[in-house]
PDB file of C-alpha atoms in Angstrom:
ATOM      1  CA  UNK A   1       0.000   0.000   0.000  1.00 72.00           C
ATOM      2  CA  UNK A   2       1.703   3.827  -0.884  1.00 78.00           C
ATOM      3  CA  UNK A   3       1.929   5.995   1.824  1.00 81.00           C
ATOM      4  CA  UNK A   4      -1.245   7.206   3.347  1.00 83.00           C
ATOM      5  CA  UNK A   5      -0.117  11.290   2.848  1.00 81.00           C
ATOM      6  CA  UNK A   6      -3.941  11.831   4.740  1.00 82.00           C
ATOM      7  CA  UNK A   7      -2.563  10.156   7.878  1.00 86.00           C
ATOM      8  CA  UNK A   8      -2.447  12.181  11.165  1.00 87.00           C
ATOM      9  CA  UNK A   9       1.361   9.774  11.368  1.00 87.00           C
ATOM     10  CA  UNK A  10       2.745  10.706   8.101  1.00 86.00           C
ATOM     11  CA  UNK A  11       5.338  13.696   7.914  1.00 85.00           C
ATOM     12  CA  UNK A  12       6.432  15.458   5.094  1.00 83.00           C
ATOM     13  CA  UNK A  13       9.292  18.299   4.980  1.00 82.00           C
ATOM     14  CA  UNK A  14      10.814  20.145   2.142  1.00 79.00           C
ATOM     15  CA  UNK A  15      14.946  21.591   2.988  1.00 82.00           C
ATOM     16  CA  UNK A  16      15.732  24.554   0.974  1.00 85.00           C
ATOM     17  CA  UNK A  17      18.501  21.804  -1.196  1.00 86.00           C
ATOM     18  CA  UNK A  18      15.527  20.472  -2.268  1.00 77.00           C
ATOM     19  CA  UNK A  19      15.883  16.983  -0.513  1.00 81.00           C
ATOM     20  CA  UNK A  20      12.056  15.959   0.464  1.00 80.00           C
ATOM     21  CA  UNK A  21      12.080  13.573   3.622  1.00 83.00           C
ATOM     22  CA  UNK A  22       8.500  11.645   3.691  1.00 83.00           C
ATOM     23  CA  UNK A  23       7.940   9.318   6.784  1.00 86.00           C
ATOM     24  CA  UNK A  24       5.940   7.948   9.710  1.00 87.00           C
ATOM     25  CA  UNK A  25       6.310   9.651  13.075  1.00 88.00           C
ATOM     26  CA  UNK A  26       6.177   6.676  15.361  1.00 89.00           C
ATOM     27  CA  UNK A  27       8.091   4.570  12.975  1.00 84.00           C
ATOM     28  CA  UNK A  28       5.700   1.958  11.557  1.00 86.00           C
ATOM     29  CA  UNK A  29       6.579   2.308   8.004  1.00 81.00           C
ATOM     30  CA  UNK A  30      10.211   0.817   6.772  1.00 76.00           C
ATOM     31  CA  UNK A  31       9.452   0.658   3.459  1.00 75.00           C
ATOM     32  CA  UNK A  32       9.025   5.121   4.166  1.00 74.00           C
ATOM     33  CA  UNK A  33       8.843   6.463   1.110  1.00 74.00           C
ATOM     34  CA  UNK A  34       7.294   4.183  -0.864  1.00 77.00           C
ATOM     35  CA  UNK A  35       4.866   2.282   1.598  1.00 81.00           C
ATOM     36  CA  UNK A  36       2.880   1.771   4.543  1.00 85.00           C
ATOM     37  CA  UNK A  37       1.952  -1.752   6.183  1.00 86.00           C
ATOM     38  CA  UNK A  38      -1.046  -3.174   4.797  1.00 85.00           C
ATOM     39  CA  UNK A  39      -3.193  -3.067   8.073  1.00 88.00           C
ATOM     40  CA  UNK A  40      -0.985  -0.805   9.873  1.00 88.00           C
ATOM     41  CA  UNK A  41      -2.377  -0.018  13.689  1.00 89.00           C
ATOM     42  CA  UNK A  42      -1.117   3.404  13.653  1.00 89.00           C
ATOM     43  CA  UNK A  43      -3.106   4.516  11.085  1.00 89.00           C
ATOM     44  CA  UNK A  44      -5.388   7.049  11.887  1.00 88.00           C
ATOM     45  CA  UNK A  45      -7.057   9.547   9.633  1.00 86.00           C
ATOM     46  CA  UNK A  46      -5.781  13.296  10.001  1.00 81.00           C
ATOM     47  CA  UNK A  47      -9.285  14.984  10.960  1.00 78.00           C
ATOM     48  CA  UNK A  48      -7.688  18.621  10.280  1.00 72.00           C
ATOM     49  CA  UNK A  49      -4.726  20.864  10.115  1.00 64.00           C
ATOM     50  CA  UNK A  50      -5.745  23.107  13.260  1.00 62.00           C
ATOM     51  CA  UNK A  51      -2.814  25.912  13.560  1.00 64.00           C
ATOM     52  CA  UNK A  52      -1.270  24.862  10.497  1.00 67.00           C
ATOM     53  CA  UNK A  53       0.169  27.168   7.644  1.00 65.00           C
ATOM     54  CA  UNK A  54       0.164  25.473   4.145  1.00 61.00           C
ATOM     55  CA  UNK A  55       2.331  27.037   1.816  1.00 64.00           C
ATOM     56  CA  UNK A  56       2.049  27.345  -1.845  1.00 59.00           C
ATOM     57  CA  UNK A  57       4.973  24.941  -3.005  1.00 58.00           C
ATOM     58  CA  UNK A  58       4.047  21.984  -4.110  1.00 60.00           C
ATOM     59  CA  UNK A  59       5.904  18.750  -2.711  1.00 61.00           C
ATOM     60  CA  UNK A  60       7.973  16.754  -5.003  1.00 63.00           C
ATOM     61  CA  UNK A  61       7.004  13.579  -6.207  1.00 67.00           C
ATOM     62  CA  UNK A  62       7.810  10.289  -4.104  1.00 68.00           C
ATOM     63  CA  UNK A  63      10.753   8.582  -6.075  1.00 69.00           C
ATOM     64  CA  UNK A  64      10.225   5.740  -7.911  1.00 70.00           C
ATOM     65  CA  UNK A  65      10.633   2.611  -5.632  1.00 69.00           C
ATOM     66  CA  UNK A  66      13.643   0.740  -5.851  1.00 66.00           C
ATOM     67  CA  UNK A  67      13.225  -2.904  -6.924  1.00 67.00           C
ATOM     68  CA  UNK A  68      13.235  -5.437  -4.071  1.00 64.00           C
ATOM     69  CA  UNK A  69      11.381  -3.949  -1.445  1.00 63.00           C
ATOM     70  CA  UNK A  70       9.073  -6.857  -1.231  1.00 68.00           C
ATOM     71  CA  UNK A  71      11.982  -8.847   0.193  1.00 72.00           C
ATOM     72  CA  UNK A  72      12.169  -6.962   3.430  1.00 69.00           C
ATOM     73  CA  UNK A  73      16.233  -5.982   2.399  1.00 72.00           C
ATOM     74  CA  UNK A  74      15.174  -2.390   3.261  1.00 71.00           C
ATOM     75  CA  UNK A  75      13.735  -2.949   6.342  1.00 72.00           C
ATOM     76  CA  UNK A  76      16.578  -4.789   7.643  1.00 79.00           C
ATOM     77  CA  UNK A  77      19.572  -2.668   6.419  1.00 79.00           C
ATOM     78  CA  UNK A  78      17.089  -0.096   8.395  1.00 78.00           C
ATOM     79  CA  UNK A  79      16.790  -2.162  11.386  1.00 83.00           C
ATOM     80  CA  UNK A  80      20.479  -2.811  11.111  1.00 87.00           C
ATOM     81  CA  UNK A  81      21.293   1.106  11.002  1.00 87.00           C
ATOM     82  CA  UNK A  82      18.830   1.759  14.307  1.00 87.00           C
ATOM     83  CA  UNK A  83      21.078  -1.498  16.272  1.00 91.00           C
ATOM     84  CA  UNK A  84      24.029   0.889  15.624  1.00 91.00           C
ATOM     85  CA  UNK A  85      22.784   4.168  16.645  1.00 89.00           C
ATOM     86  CA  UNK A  86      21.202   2.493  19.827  1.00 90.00           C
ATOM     87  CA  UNK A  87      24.334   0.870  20.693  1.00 92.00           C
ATOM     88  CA  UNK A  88      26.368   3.632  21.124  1.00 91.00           C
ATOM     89  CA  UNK A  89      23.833   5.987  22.340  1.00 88.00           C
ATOM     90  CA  UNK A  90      25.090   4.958  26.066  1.00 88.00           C
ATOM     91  CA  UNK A  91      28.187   6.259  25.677  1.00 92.00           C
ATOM     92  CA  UNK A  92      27.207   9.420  23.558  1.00 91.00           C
ATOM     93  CA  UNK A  93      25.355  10.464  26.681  1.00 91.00           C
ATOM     94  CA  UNK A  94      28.044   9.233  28.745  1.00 92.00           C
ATOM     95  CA  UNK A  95      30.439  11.740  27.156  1.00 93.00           C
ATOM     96  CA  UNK A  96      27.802  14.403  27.576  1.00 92.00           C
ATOM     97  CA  UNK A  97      27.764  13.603  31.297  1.00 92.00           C
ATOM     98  CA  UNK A  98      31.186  13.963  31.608  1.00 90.00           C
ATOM     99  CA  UNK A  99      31.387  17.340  29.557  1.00 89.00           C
ATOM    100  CA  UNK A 100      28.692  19.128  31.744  1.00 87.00           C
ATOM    101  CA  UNK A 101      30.664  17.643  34.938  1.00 85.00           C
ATOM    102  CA  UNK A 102      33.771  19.255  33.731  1.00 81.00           C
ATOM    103  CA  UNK A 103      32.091  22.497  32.872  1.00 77.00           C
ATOM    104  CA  UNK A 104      30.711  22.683  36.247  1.00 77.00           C
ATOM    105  CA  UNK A 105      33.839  22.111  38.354  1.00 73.00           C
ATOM    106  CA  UNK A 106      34.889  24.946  39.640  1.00 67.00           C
ATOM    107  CA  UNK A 107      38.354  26.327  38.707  1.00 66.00           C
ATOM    108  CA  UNK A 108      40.364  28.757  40.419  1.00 63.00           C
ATOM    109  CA  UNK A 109      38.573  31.632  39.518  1.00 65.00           C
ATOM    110  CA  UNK A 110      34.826  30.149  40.386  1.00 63.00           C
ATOM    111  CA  UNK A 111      36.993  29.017  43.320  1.00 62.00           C
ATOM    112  CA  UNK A 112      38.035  32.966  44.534  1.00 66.00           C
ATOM    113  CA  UNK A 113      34.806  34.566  43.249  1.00 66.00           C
ATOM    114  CA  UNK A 114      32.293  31.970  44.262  1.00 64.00           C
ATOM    115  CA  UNK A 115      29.210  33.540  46.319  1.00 65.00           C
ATOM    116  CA  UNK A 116      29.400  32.691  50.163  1.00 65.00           C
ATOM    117  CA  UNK A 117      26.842  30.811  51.688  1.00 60.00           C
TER     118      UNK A 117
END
């Protein structure tokens, strides 16, 4: 099934490069651009745009699919991609730990003008 553009999950963004990302906000498509699951539980029909500004460009057209989706190779070189970013996402905020701990030791200046208690 293409992707359902009229549901309240689907996300489309234009960058000034022109690069068009099209995709599913709580990540139940892995075949994004091309398709949606079949019988996907997340679907749920957008009711309206409330707040929303809709500008006058008009969105690109999805590319073509690539042969071979139907084998599920996109969804697991996908799956494979999200293993490595969660893998190291324990030490990424490990380092970020460690950054704001250094930035809030006090040196020898916080040490002579620090504010008395």
């Amino acid at each position: 099934m293409p992707m359902r553009t009229e549901c309240k999950n689907f996300e489309s963004r234009s960058y000034p490069n022109g690069d068009t990302v099209r995709k599913c906000n709580i990540d139940l498509a892995p075949d994004a651009p091309w398709r949606c699951p079949e019988n996907c539980p997340g679907y749920e029909r957008r009711l309206a745009d409330a707040a929303w500004t809709h500008g006058s460009l008009a969105i690109p057209a999805t590319p073509p699919e690539p042969a071979g989706l139907d084998d599920g190779s996109a969804a697991a070189v996908l799956d494979a991609a999200e293993d490595i970013v969660n893998s190291i996402g324990s030490d990424v905020m490990a380092e970020v730990q460690a950054e704001r701990d250094a930035a809030n030791k006090p040196g020898l200046l916080k040490r002579i003008f620090r504010k008395k208690r």
